[in-house]
Coordinates of C-alpha atoms and ligand atoms in Angstrom, one line a residue:
Chain A
M1068 CA 6.6 -63.4 -42.0
Q1069 CA 4.4 -65.5 -44.6
K1070 CA 6.1 -65.2 -47.7
E1071 CA 3.0 -64.4 -49.3
K1072 CA 2.6 -61.6 -47.6
L1073 CA 6.2 -60.2 -48.1
K1074 CA 5.8 -60.5 -51.6
E1075 CA 2.0 -58.6 -51.5
L1076 CA 4.1 -55.9 -49.3
R1077 CA 7.4 -55.7 -51.8
V1078 CA 4.8 -55.5 -54.6
F1079 CA 2.5 -52.5 -52.6
A1080 CA 6.0 -50.8 -52.3
E1081 CA 6.9 -50.5 -55.8
E1082 CA 2.9 -49.6 -56.9
I1083 CA 3.7 -46.8 -54.5
R1084 CA 6.9 -45.8 -56.1
V1085 CA 5.1 -45.7 -59.5
E1086 CA 2.4 -43.5 -58.3
T1087 CA 4.6 -41.2 -56.3
L1088 CA 6.6 -40.8 -59.3
K1089 CA 3.7 -40.3 -61.7
T1090 CA 2.0 -38.1 -59.0
I1091 CA 5.2 -35.5 -59.1
G1092 CA 6.0 -35.6 -62.7
S1093 CA 2.3 -34.6 -63.4
L1094 CA 3.6 -31.3 -62.1
G1095 CA 7.2 -31.6 -63.3
F1096 CA 9.3 -30.7 -60.2
G1097 CA 9.1 -31.8 -56.3
H1098 CA 10.3 -33.6 -53.2
V1099 CA 11.4 -36.8 -55.0
G1100 CA 14.5 -37.8 -52.7
G1101 CA 12.7 -37.8 -49.5
S1102 CA 9.3 -39.1 -50.7
M1103 CA 11.1 -42.3 -52.8
S1104 CA 13.1 -43.1 -49.5
I1105 CA 10.0 -44.2 -47.3
V1106 CA 7.8 -45.9 -49.8
E1107 CA 8.8 -49.6 -48.0
T1108 CA 7.5 -48.1 -44.9
L1109 CA 4.0 -46.9 -46.0
A1110 CA 3.9 -50.4 -47.6
V1111 CA 4.5 -52.2 -44.3
L1112 CA 2.2 -49.4 -42.8
Y1113 CA -0.7 -49.3 -45.0
G1114 CA -0.3 -52.5 -47.2
D1115 CA -0.3 -54.6 -43.3
V1116 CA -0.1 -53.4 -39.9
M1117 CA -2.3 -49.9 -39.7
K1118 CA -5.7 -50.2 -39.6
V1119 CA -8.2 -47.8 -41.5
D1120 CA -11.1 -47.5 -43.4
P1121 CA -10.9 -46.0 -46.4
K1122 CA -14.4 -45.4 -46.5
N1123 CA -14.6 -43.8 -43.2
P1124 CA -11.2 -41.9 -43.1
R1125 CA -12.1 -40.1 -40.1
W1126 CA -12.9 -43.7 -38.1
E1127 CA -12.0 -42.9 -34.4
D1128 CA -10.8 -46.2 -33.8
R1129 CA -8.0 -46.1 -36.7
D1130 CA -4.0 -45.8 -36.2
W1131 CA -3.2 -42.4 -37.0
C1132 CA -0.2 -41.8 -39.4
V1133 CA 1.7 -38.4 -39.0
M1134 CA 3.9 -37.3 -42.0
S1135 CA 6.2 -34.7 -39.8
K1136 CA 8.6 -34.3 -43.1
G1137 CA 5.4 -33.5 -44.7
H1138 CA 7.2 -32.3 -48.3
A1139 CA 6.8 -36.2 -48.7
G1140 CA 3.1 -35.6 -49.4
P1141 CA 2.9 -37.1 -52.6
A1142 CA 4.6 -40.5 -50.9
M1143 CA 1.5 -40.7 -48.3
Y1144 CA -0.9 -39.2 -51.4
A1145 CA -0.2 -42.2 -53.7
T1146 CA -0.3 -44.8 -50.7
L1147 CA -3.6 -43.8 -49.8
G1148 CA -5.0 -43.5 -53.6
L1149 CA -4.0 -47.1 -54.2
K1150 CA -5.4 -48.2 -50.4
G1151 CA -8.8 -46.9 -52.2
F1152 CA -9.2 -43.5 -50.0
Y1153 CA -9.5 -42.2 -53.3
P1154 CA -8.5 -43.3 -56.7
V1155 CA -4.8 -42.8 -56.9
T1156 CA -5.5 -40.4 -60.1
D1157 CA -6.4 -37.8 -58.1
A1158 CA -3.5 -36.9 -56.9
Y1159 CA -2.0 -36.2 -60.1
T1160 CA -3.7 -32.7 -59.6
L1161 CA -0.6 -31.9 -57.3
N1162 CA -0.3 -28.6 -56.7
Q1163 CA -2.6 -27.6 -59.3
P1164 CA -5.2 -25.0 -58.5
H1165 CA -7.4 -25.8 -55.9
T1166 CA -6.1 -29.0 -55.4
N1167 CA -6.7 -31.6 -52.7
F1168 CA -3.4 -32.3 -53.2
P1169 CA -0.8 -29.5 -52.0
S1170 CA 3.0 -30.0 -51.6
H1171 CA 2.8 -30.8 -47.8
T1172 CA 0.4 -32.7 -45.8
D1173 CA -2.7 -31.4 -45.1
R1174 CA -5.8 -32.8 -43.0
T1175 CA -8.2 -30.1 -44.0
K1176 CA -7.6 -31.5 -47.7
T1177 CA -6.8 -35.0 -48.0
P1178 CA -9.0 -38.0 -47.2
G1179 CA -6.5 -39.9 -44.9
I1180 CA -4.4 -37.1 -44.0
D1181 CA -4.5 -36.8 -39.8
L1182 CA -2.6 -34.3 -39.1
T1183 CA -1.3 -30.9 -41.4
T1184 CA 2.7 -30.4 -41.3
G1185 CA 4.6 -28.4 -43.5
S1186 CA 6.8 -26.8 -41.1
L1187 CA 9.4 -28.9 -40.1
G1188 CA 9.5 -30.3 -36.0
Q1189 CA 5.4 -29.8 -35.7
G1190 CA 4.5 -32.9 -36.9
M1191 CA 6.3 -34.8 -33.6
S1192 CA 4.7 -32.8 -31.2
S1193 CA 0.9 -33.4 -33.0
A1194 CA 1.5 -36.9 -33.4
V1195 CA 2.3 -36.9 -29.3
G1196 CA -1.2 -35.2 -29.0
A1197 CA -3.2 -37.7 -31.1
A1198 CA -1.5 -40.6 -29.3
L1199 CA -2.0 -39.4 -26.0
G1200 CA -5.6 -38.6 -26.6
N1201 CA -5.9 -41.5 -28.3
K1202 CA -4.5 -43.4 -25.2
M1203 CA -6.5 -41.5 -22.7
D1204 CA -9.5 -42.7 -24.7
G1205 CA -8.5 -46.2 -24.1
R1206 CA -8.5 -46.8 -27.9
N1207 CA -6.7 -49.8 -29.0
S1208 CA -4.9 -47.5 -31.5
H1209 CA -1.2 -46.9 -32.6
T1210 CA 0.2 -43.5 -34.0
F1211 CA 3.2 -43.7 -36.2
V1212 CA 5.0 -40.3 -37.7
F1213 CA 7.7 -40.0 -39.8
V1214 CA 10.1 -37.7 -39.1
G1215 CA 13.4 -36.7 -41.2
D1216 CA 17.3 -36.8 -40.0
G1217 CA 17.8 -33.1 -41.2
E1218 CA 14.0 -32.2 -39.5
A1219 CA 15.7 -34.0 -36.4
D1220 CA 17.6 -30.5 -36.2
E1221 CA 14.7 -28.7 -34.7
G1222 CA 13.9 -28.9 -30.6
Q1223 CA 10.4 -29.6 -31.0
V1224 CA 11.1 -33.0 -32.4
W1225 CA 13.0 -33.4 -29.1
E1226 CA 10.5 -31.6 -26.6
G1227 CA 7.8 -34.2 -28.4
A1228 CA 10.4 -36.6 -27.4
Q1229 CA 10.8 -35.9 -24.3
F1230 CA 7.0 -35.3 -23.4
A1231 CA 6.2 -38.8 -25.5
A1232 CA 8.4 -40.9 -23.1
H1233 CA 7.2 -38.8 -19.8
Y1234 CA 3.6 -40.2 -20.7
K1235 CA 4.6 -43.2 -21.7
L1236 CA 3.2 -43.1 -25.1
N1237 CA 3.8 -46.8 -25.7
N1238 CA 1.1 -46.4 -28.4
L1239 CA 3.5 -44.0 -30.3
I1240 CA 5.7 -45.7 -32.8
C1241 CA 8.7 -42.9 -34.4
F1242 CA 9.9 -43.7 -37.8
V1243 CA 13.3 -41.8 -38.6
D1244 CA 14.1 -41.4 -42.1
S1245 CA 17.8 -41.7 -41.9
N1246 CA 18.7 -41.0 -45.2
K1247 CA 21.6 -39.4 -44.3
R1248 CA 20.6 -36.0 -46.4
Q1249 CA 18.8 -33.0 -45.9
L1250 CA 18.4 -30.2 -48.6
D1251 CA 22.1 -28.2 -47.9
G1252 CA 23.7 -31.2 -48.4
T1253 CA 25.0 -33.9 -45.8
V1254 CA 23.8 -34.5 -42.4
D1255 CA 27.0 -35.3 -41.5
T1256 CA 28.4 -31.7 -43.3
I1257 CA 25.1 -29.2 -42.3
M1258 CA 24.0 -30.4 -38.6
S1259 CA 25.9 -33.6 -37.4
H1260 CA 23.7 -35.7 -34.3
G1261 CA 26.1 -36.4 -31.8
K1262 CA 26.5 -39.4 -31.1
G1263 CA 23.5 -40.5 -33.2
L1264 CA 19.9 -40.2 -33.6
G1265 CA 19.6 -43.8 -31.8
A1266 CA 21.2 -42.6 -29.3
K1267 CA 19.3 -39.0 -28.5
F1268 CA 16.3 -41.0 -28.8
D1269 CA 17.6 -43.3 -26.0
A1270 CA 18.9 -40.5 -24.0
F1271 CA 15.1 -39.5 -24.0
G1272 CA 14.0 -42.7 -22.4
W1273 CA 12.6 -44.1 -25.7
N1274 CA 12.5 -47.9 -27.3
V1275 CA 15.2 -48.0 -30.5
I1276 CA 15.1 -50.2 -32.8
D1277 CA 17.6 -50.2 -35.5
V1278 CA 16.4 -50.7 -38.9
A1279 CA 20.0 -52.0 -41.1
D1280 CA 18.1 -51.3 -44.5
G1281 CA 15.2 -49.1 -44.1
N1282 CA 14.1 -49.9 -47.9
D1283 CA 13.8 -53.4 -46.9
V1284 CA 9.9 -54.3 -46.3
E1285 CA 10.6 -57.3 -44.1
Q1286 CA 13.2 -55.9 -41.8
I1287 CA 10.7 -53.0 -41.5
W1288 CA 7.7 -55.2 -40.4
N1289 CA 10.2 -57.2 -37.9
A1290 CA 10.6 -53.4 -36.2
V1291 CA 6.8 -52.5 -35.9
Q1292 CA 6.2 -56.3 -34.5
Q1293 CA 8.9 -55.6 -32.0
A1294 CA 7.9 -51.7 -31.4
Y1295 CA 4.0 -53.3 -30.4
Q1296 CA 6.2 -55.3 -27.7
S1297 CA 7.6 -52.0 -25.7
D1298 CA 5.1 -51.9 -22.5
A1299 CA 6.3 -48.6 -21.3
A1300 CA 7.8 -46.4 -24.1
P1301 CA 7.3 -44.8 -27.0
T1302 CA 9.8 -46.7 -30.1
C1303 CA 11.8 -44.9 -32.2
I1304 CA 12.6 -47.1 -35.4
I1305 CA 15.6 -45.9 -37.3
L1306 CA 15.3 -46.5 -41.2
N1307 CA 18.5 -46.2 -42.8
T1308 CA 17.4 -45.5 -46.1
V1309 CA 18.6 -44.0 -49.5
K1310 CA 17.3 -40.2 -51.1
G1311 CA 16.2 -41.0 -53.7
K1312 CA 15.6 -44.5 -53.4
G1313 CA 14.8 -46.5 -57.1
C1314 CA 14.5 -43.4 -58.9
T1315 CA 16.9 -42.8 -61.8
F1316 CA 17.2 -39.6 -61.9
A1317 CA 17.1 -38.7 -57.6
E1318 CA 19.0 -42.2 -56.8
P1319 CA 22.6 -41.2 -57.5
S1320 CA 22.2 -37.5 -56.7
G1321 CA 20.5 -37.8 -53.5
A1322 CA 18.4 -34.6 -54.4
H1323 CA 16.1 -32.5 -52.3
S1324 CA 13.9 -31.7 -55.2
S1325 CA 14.3 -32.3 -58.7
Q1326 CA 13.2 -30.7 -61.7
P1327 CA 14.1 -33.0 -64.4
T1328 CA 13.7 -33.0 -68.5
K1329 CA 10.4 -34.8 -69.4
E1330 CA 12.8 -37.4 -71.0
Q1331 CA 14.3 -38.4 -67.8
W1332 CA 11.0 -38.6 -66.1
D1333 CA 9.8 -41.2 -68.3
E1334 CA 12.7 -43.0 -68.0
A1335 CA 12.3 -42.8 -64.3
I1336 CA 8.7 -44.1 -65.0
A1337 CA 9.8 -47.1 -66.9
A1338 CA 12.2 -48.3 -64.6
A1339 CA 9.9 -48.1 -61.6
E1340 CA 7.6 -50.2 -63.6
A1341 CA 10.0 -52.0 -64.6
R1342 CA 10.8 -52.7 -61.2
L1343 CA 7.1 -53.5 -60.5
A1344 CA 6.7 -56.2 -63.0
E1345 CA 9.8 -57.7 -61.8
V1346 CA 8.7 -57.6 -58.7
K1347 CA 5.5 -58.9 -59.4
A1348 CA 7.4 -61.7 -60.9
Q1349 CA 9.6 -63.4 -58.3
Chain B
M594 CA 17.5 9.0 -53.2
K595 CA 18.2 8.5 -56.7
F596 CA 17.1 6.0 -59.1
T597 CA 16.0 5.9 -63.0
L598 CA 12.7 4.0 -62.9
I599 CA 12.7 1.8 -65.9
G600 CA 9.2 0.2 -65.7
K601 CA 8.9 -2.0 -69.0
H602 CA 7.4 -4.9 -67.1
E603 CA 9.8 -6.9 -68.2
T604 CA 11.4 -9.6 -65.8
D605 CA 15.0 -9.2 -64.4
S606 CA 17.1 -12.2 -66.1
R607 CA 19.2 -12.7 -62.5
A608 CA 17.8 -14.2 -59.8
N609 CA 16.6 -11.5 -56.8
R610 CA 18.5 -13.8 -54.3
D611 CA 21.7 -13.0 -56.1
A612 CA 21.4 -8.8 -55.4
Y613 CA 21.5 -9.8 -51.2
V614 CA 24.4 -12.3 -51.9
D615 CA 26.3 -10.1 -53.7
A616 CA 26.0 -7.3 -51.6
M617 CA 26.8 -9.6 -48.6
Q618 CA 29.8 -10.7 -50.8
E619 CA 31.2 -7.0 -51.0
M620 CA 30.7 -5.8 -47.7
M621 CA 32.0 -9.1 -46.0
A622 CA 35.0 -8.9 -48.2
K623 CA 35.5 -5.3 -46.0
D624 CA 34.0 -6.1 -42.6
P625 CA 35.2 -9.7 -41.0
K626 CA 32.6 -8.7 -38.6
L627 CA 29.5 -9.0 -40.9
C628 CA 27.7 -12.5 -40.9
H629 CA 24.9 -14.6 -42.2
I630 CA 23.2 -17.3 -40.6
D631 CA 21.1 -19.5 -42.2
C632 CA 18.8 -22.6 -41.4
D633 CA 19.3 -25.9 -44.0
L634 CA 18.6 -23.2 -47.4
Y635 CA 21.7 -21.8 -48.5
G636 CA 20.4 -23.9 -51.6
C637 CA 17.5 -21.9 -51.8
I638 CA 18.9 -18.2 -51.8
N639 CA 22.5 -19.1 -52.8
T640 CA 24.3 -18.5 -49.7
G641 CA 26.4 -21.1 -50.5
K642 CA 28.3 -19.0 -52.2
L643 CA 29.0 -16.6 -49.7
E644 CA 29.8 -20.2 -47.1
K645 CA 32.8 -20.8 -49.5
A646 CA 34.3 -17.1 -49.9
F647 CA 33.8 -16.0 -46.2
P648 CA 33.8 -19.5 -44.2
K649 CA 34.5 -18.0 -41.0
Q650 CA 31.5 -15.3 -41.5
T651 CA 29.0 -17.9 -42.9
F652 CA 26.9 -20.0 -40.5
N653 CA 24.3 -23.2 -41.2
A654 CA 22.0 -23.4 -38.4
G655 CA 20.6 -26.6 -39.6
I656 CA 16.6 -26.6 -39.7
A657 CA 16.4 -24.7 -36.8
E658 CA 15.1 -21.6 -36.6
Q659 CA 14.5 -20.7 -33.3
N660 CA 18.3 -21.5 -32.5
A661 CA 19.9 -19.6 -35.5
M662 CA 17.8 -16.4 -34.0
G663 CA 19.0 -16.8 -30.8
I664 CA 22.8 -17.5 -32.0
A665 CA 22.3 -14.3 -34.2
A666 CA 21.6 -12.6 -31.2
G667 CA 24.5 -14.1 -29.1
L668 CA 26.6 -13.2 -32.2
T669 CA 25.2 -10.0 -32.2
A670 CA 26.5 -9.1 -28.8
T671 CA 29.6 -9.9 -29.6
G672 CA 29.9 -7.0 -31.7
R673 CA 29.1 -8.7 -35.3
T674 CA 26.5 -7.3 -37.9
V675 CA 24.2 -10.7 -38.2
F676 CA 21.6 -11.4 -40.8
M677 CA 19.2 -14.4 -40.0
H678 CA 17.9 -16.3 -43.0
S679 CA 14.6 -18.7 -43.5
F680 CA 12.0 -18.9 -45.4
G681 CA 9.4 -15.6 -44.2
C682 CA 6.9 -18.4 -43.0
F683 CA 9.8 -19.5 -40.4
S684 CA 12.1 -16.5 -40.0
S685 CA 8.9 -14.3 -39.1
R686 CA 6.4 -17.0 -37.0
R687 CA 8.6 -20.1 -36.3
A688 CA 10.9 -18.1 -34.7
F689 CA 9.3 -14.9 -33.5
D690 CA 9.5 -15.5 -29.5
Q691 CA 13.1 -15.4 -30.4
A692 CA 13.1 -12.1 -32.6
F693 CA 11.5 -10.3 -30.0
M694 CA 13.2 -11.3 -27.0
S695 CA 16.6 -12.3 -27.5
C696 CA 17.2 -9.5 -30.2
A697 CA 14.9 -6.6 -30.4
Y698 CA 13.8 -6.6 -27.1
A699 CA 17.9 -7.4 -26.0
Q700 CA 18.4 -4.2 -28.3
L701 CA 20.6 -6.6 -30.4
P702 CA 19.6 -4.6 -34.2
V703 CA 20.0 -8.8 -36.0
H704 CA 19.0 -8.4 -39.6
V705 CA 16.1 -11.1 -40.5
L706 CA 15.5 -11.9 -43.9
G707 CA 12.2 -14.0 -44.9
S708 CA 11.9 -15.4 -48.5
D709 CA 9.4 -16.3 -50.1
P710 CA 7.0 -13.7 -49.2
G711 CA 2.7 -14.0 -49.1
V712 CA 2.4 -15.6 -52.5
C713 CA 5.9 -16.3 -54.1
A714 CA 6.1 -18.8 -51.6
A715 CA 3.9 -20.5 -54.7
Y716 CA 4.2 -24.4 -54.7
N717 CA 5.4 -24.5 -51.3
G718 CA 1.8 -23.8 -50.4
G719 CA -0.6 -22.4 -47.4
T720 CA 1.7 -24.2 -44.9
H721 CA 4.4 -22.0 -46.3
M722 CA 2.6 -19.0 -47.5
P723 CA 3.3 -15.9 -44.9
F724 CA 0.6 -13.4 -44.7
E725 CA 1.3 -12.0 -41.6
D726 CA 5.1 -11.9 -41.8
M727 CA 5.6 -8.0 -41.8
A728 CA 2.1 -7.8 -39.5
L729 CA 4.4 -9.8 -36.8
Y730 CA 7.8 -7.4 -37.7
M731 CA 5.8 -4.0 -37.5
A732 CA 4.5 -5.3 -33.7
I733 CA 8.2 -5.1 -32.4
P734 CA 8.8 -1.2 -30.9
D735 CA 11.2 0.9 -33.3
A736 CA 11.8 -2.5 -36.0
V737 CA 12.5 -1.4 -39.3
V738 CA 10.5 -3.6 -41.9
I739 CA 11.1 -3.8 -45.4
D740 CA 9.4 -4.9 -48.4
P741 CA 11.9 -4.6 -51.5
T742 CA 10.3 -4.3 -54.9
D743 CA 13.5 -5.9 -56.8
Y744 CA 17.2 -6.3 -57.6
A745 CA 18.2 -3.0 -57.1
M746 CA 16.7 -2.2 -54.2
L747 CA 17.0 -5.6 -52.1
Y748 CA 20.9 -4.7 -53.1
D749 CA 20.8 -1.0 -51.8
V750 CA 18.9 -2.1 -49.1
T751 CA 20.7 -4.8 -48.3
K752 CA 23.4 -2.4 -47.4
K753 CA 22.1 0.3 -45.9
L754 CA 20.5 -2.3 -43.1
A755 CA 24.0 -3.6 -42.6
A756 CA 24.8 0.1 -41.6
S757 CA 21.9 1.2 -39.5
G758 CA 22.5 -0.2 -36.7
K759 CA 18.9 -1.2 -36.3
F760 CA 16.7 -4.3 -35.8
S761 CA 14.9 -5.3 -38.9
F762 CA 13.1 -7.6 -41.2
N763 CA 13.1 -8.1 -44.7
R764 CA 11.5 -9.8 -47.5
M765 CA 12.6 -11.2 -50.0
I766 CA 12.1 -12.9 -53.4
R767 CA 14.0 -15.8 -54.8
K768 CA 13.7 -15.6 -58.1
G769 CA 13.7 -12.8 -60.9
V770 CA 10.7 -10.3 -60.6
T771 CA 10.3 -7.2 -62.5
K772 CA 12.6 -4.8 -62.7
V773 CA 11.6 -0.8 -61.8
Y774 CA 14.4 0.5 -61.0
D775 CA 17.9 0.9 -62.8
D776 CA 20.9 -0.8 -61.0
G777 CA 22.9 2.1 -59.1
A778 CA 19.5 3.6 -57.4
D779 CA 19.9 4.8 -54.0
F780 CA 17.3 4.5 -51.1
E781 CA 16.1 5.9 -47.9
I782 CA 15.0 3.4 -45.2
G783 CA 11.5 5.6 -44.1
K784 CA 11.0 7.5 -47.3
G785 CA 9.0 6.0 -50.2
V786 CA 9.3 6.6 -53.9
T787 CA 7.3 8.7 -55.8
L788 CA 7.2 6.6 -59.1
K789 CA 4.5 8.7 -61.0
D790 CA 3.1 11.8 -60.4
G791 CA -0.8 12.2 -60.4
K792 CA -3.8 13.9 -58.9
D793 CA -7.1 12.0 -59.3
V794 CA -5.9 8.8 -57.0
T795 CA -2.7 7.5 -55.5
I796 CA -1.7 3.7 -55.8
I797 CA 0.7 3.0 -51.7
A798 CA 2.5 -0.5 -53.1
S799 CA 5.1 -2.6 -52.3
G800 CA 7.2 -5.8 -53.6
I801 CA 5.8 -7.7 -56.0
M802 CA 2.7 -5.3 -56.2
V803 CA 5.0 -1.8 -57.7
D804 CA 4.6 -3.6 -60.8
E805 CA 0.7 -4.1 -60.7
A806 CA 0.4 -0.9 -60.0
L807 CA 2.4 0.6 -62.6
K808 CA 0.4 -1.3 -64.9
A809 CA -3.3 0.1 -63.5
E810 CA -1.7 3.3 -63.6
E811 CA -1.6 3.1 -67.6
T812 CA -4.9 1.5 -67.6
L813 CA -6.5 4.3 -65.8
A814 CA -4.0 6.9 -67.8
A815 CA -6.0 6.0 -70.8
E816 CA -9.1 5.9 -69.3
G817 CA -8.7 9.3 -67.9
I818 CA -7.8 8.9 -64.2
S819 CA -4.6 10.6 -63.7
A820 CA -2.8 8.3 -60.6
K821 CA 0.4 8.7 -58.7
V822 CA 2.1 6.2 -58.0
V823 CA 4.6 5.4 -54.6
D824 CA 6.5 3.0 -53.9
M825 CA 6.3 2.4 -50.0
F826 CA 9.0 -0.5 -49.6
T827 CA 9.6 1.1 -45.9
W828 CA 6.3 -0.2 -44.6
K829 CA 8.0 1.1 -41.0
P830 CA 9.3 3.8 -40.6
I831 CA 6.6 4.8 -43.0
D832 CA 6.7 7.6 -44.7
E833 CA 3.9 9.9 -42.9
E834 CA 4.7 13.0 -44.8
L835 CA 4.7 11.3 -48.5
I836 CA 1.0 9.8 -47.6
V837 CA -0.3 13.1 -46.1
A838 CA 0.9 15.1 -49.3
S839 CA -0.4 12.1 -51.5
A840 CA -3.8 12.2 -49.7
K841 CA -3.7 16.2 -50.1
E842 CA -2.8 16.3 -53.8
T843 CA -4.9 13.5 -55.1
G844 CA -8.1 12.7 -52.3
C845 CA -8.6 9.2 -52.1
I846 CA -6.0 6.8 -52.0
V847 CA -5.2 3.0 -53.1
T848 CA -2.8 0.7 -51.0
A849 CA -1.8 -2.7 -52.5
E850 CA 0.1 -5.6 -50.7
N851 CA 1.7 -8.7 -51.0
H852 CA 0.3 -9.3 -47.8
Q853 CA -2.7 -9.6 -45.5
V854 CA -4.9 -6.3 -45.3
K855 CA -5.4 -6.4 -41.7
C856 CA -2.1 -5.5 -39.8
G857 CA -0.5 -4.6 -43.1
L858 CA 0.4 -1.7 -45.4
G859 CA -3.4 -0.5 -45.7
S860 CA -3.7 -0.6 -42.0
A861 CA -0.4 1.5 -41.7
V862 CA -1.0 4.0 -44.6
A863 CA -4.8 4.4 -42.6
Q864 CA -3.2 5.6 -39.1
V865 CA -1.4 7.9 -41.0
V866 CA -4.4 9.3 -43.3
A867 CA -7.0 8.7 -40.3
K868 CA -5.1 10.6 -37.6
N869 CA -4.1 13.5 -40.6
V870 CA -6.0 13.9 -43.6
P871 CA -9.1 11.6 -43.7
V872 CA -9.7 10.6 -47.2
P873 CA -11.4 7.4 -48.8
M874 CA -9.2 4.9 -49.0
E875 CA -9.6 1.3 -51.1
M876 CA -7.2 -1.4 -50.0
I877 CA -6.0 -4.3 -52.0
G878 CA -4.2 -7.5 -50.3
I879 CA -5.4 -10.6 -48.9
E880 CA -8.8 -10.4 -46.9
D881 CA -8.7 -12.7 -43.8
R882 CA -7.7 -16.0 -45.9
F883 CA -4.9 -18.5 -45.9
G884 CA -2.7 -19.1 -48.5
Q885 CA -2.7 -22.3 -50.9
V886 CA -0.6 -24.0 -53.1
G887 CA -0.4 -23.0 -56.4
A888 CA 1.4 -21.0 -59.3
Q889 CA 2.2 -17.2 -58.4
K890 CA 0.2 -16.1 -61.4
F891 CA -3.1 -18.1 -60.6
L892 CA -2.4 -17.2 -57.3
Q893 CA -2.6 -13.6 -57.5
E894 CA -5.4 -13.9 -59.6
E895 CA -7.3 -16.2 -56.6
Y896 CA -6.2 -13.7 -54.0
G897 CA -7.0 -10.0 -56.2
L898 CA -3.1 -9.1 -56.3
T899 CA -3.2 -7.8 -60.0
A900 CA -3.3 -4.6 -62.0
S901 CA -6.8 -5.2 -62.8
H902 CA -7.9 -5.2 -59.1
I903 CA -5.9 -2.0 -58.5
V904 CA -8.2 -0.6 -61.6
E905 CA -10.9 -1.3 -59.8
A906 CA -10.2 -0.3 -56.8
A907 CA -9.0 3.1 -57.4
K908 CA -12.6 4.4 -59.5
K909 CA -14.1 3.0 -56.6
A910 CA -11.8 5.4 -54.4
V911 CA -12.2 8.1 -56.8
S912 CA -16.2 8.1 -56.6
R913 CA -15.9 7.9 -53.3
K914 CA -14.2 11.2 -52.4
Ligands
LIG1519 C1 10.6 -25.5 -40.2 C2 10.9 -25.6 -41.5 N1 12.2 -25.7 -41.8 C3 12.8 -25.3 -42.8 C4 11.8 -26.1 -43.6 C5 12.5 -26.3 -45.6 N2 12.5 -27.7 -45.9 C6 11.9 -28.7 -46.1 S1 12.6 -30.0 -46.6 C7 13.9 -29.7 -46.0 C8 14.8 -30.5 -45.6 C9 14.6 -31.6 -44.9 O1 15.7 -33.2 -44.3 P1 15.1 -34.2 -43.5 O2 14.5 -34.1 -42.5 O3 16.6 -35.1 -43.7 O4 14.2 -34.7 -45.2 P2 14.6 -35.8 -46.1 O5 15.5 -35.9 -46.5 O6 14.3 -36.9 -45.5 O7 13.7 -35.3 -47.3 C10 14.0 -28.3 -45.3 C11 15.2 -27.2 -44.8 C12 10.5 -26.3 -43.5 N3 9.6 -27.1 -44.6 N4 10.0 -25.8 -42.3

């Protein structure tokens, strides 16, 4: 990747981080952990690889993105706002009466949200359906879906996976946010994944790419380029991420949802802004 | 049945979920065959406490509700009493076929718990807001379907269900709720609770709507309308006798539920009324709408689930006599 592009994506990631924190901070509590772990991937998708038109969110030839771990809605809202789908500050109405920015991503409310999620596992199947439809229509379009490593407990994730491999949906790319934590604790203690999620997807007939640092934009970008080469199978990109990444109160605890004090919010946002300035200056 | 009505509209300082956890802890200590299975939501209803104290009786299935429901069925078939928990949306909608076939149809009396009922799902929003959980479970033959009112009731009902040998669905609010009954109250499944006697209209409510009904009764009394208030926590079996007697005494009925009216408490009461003593009825509840995100207070206004809505409905019912 070109140096300028790399820097641009790093800056975009930190901007998403700041805006996600401001969005959840506007309410004071929410799913910070699982939002923070995916901001670099969202930066790669919306900052470079995805074909989207902020002025025409339902553009037929677009690439699709499905946040199957729907509780990471705030990270999507920050990304889409920064991308120009709406003023990014609109997302500060998160969970307020009659908002278009609910906890979980909702295609009927937010411009740029392709499918509705919230009940874990379901986004995987609907993403598979979208990939199938776009493929049947002969569109040059990719569907990206984010699945949590806890979410992968759901049988539906695997029902979707088997269908996608069976129908050779090479236009489907699934990011597994392997932040090693679910709600009640670590994935290994709550519900372990046998030989690992990569091995499972492999056994289901998927092309599997392991990204050693899933919070590194360059590694993520490279993985997507590699996924684009797959000619017959869907690709699973395992992102080894950190839950709460870059948030002063959420990263040390790895908490699933957080309700910190006003001071802690201020500190977290200031730290993220400082990090953004630092990356910009590099 | 034995209870003391508090009815001061004060919120219990205890988290409601602890009523379940406390009851289970006491029972698990005596019964090694009593189990709890959760779906990555120990943290939400404090059942981590059960796992600590009774690791051999408490299981976490991860985020896999259908599987957990099936496991509950299998465990029950080996002579255990099993409570299965997830958020109400998932323990009803998501795992319903397993609840229906593996559990109820197979005569394996699993006890299903659904937390964050109706508008109590608040900030989790429309995707997580069950307005149809009770409807689904009421459709299962011989199921016991309960919408408990407060801490004292959830505690008592948990024990009653464990001893019942009946397949059941029980709602559970996580946070502090308005205290209606004093601790130590004793309830009977299938028997509604008369909280106030009255002669002009009967308000039949459950769950969070019981306190709203009690508030409505006060407003109505001040305006010269005498309202009887019934807590119908037991949607199924429903207390037909009490409904019929109330209809005869007061000549009209208002129901109030944190659930959609279609196939809900309003419908269940209307079936009894229409068959036995047709009297005017008004129904407070969700009118054919999906849930949405927001604070519970906002949502109660938005969907018309407040005392003032009950008051208006009561006046209308009285005027229709
Ligand atoms: C079907 C379903 N069951 C339970 C939940 C409640 N829930 C929301 S997030 C979550 C944990 C998710 O863990 P993971 O997929 O690892 O997400 P991440 O750590 O990336 O935030 C749970 C149990 C849900 N949203 N949907």
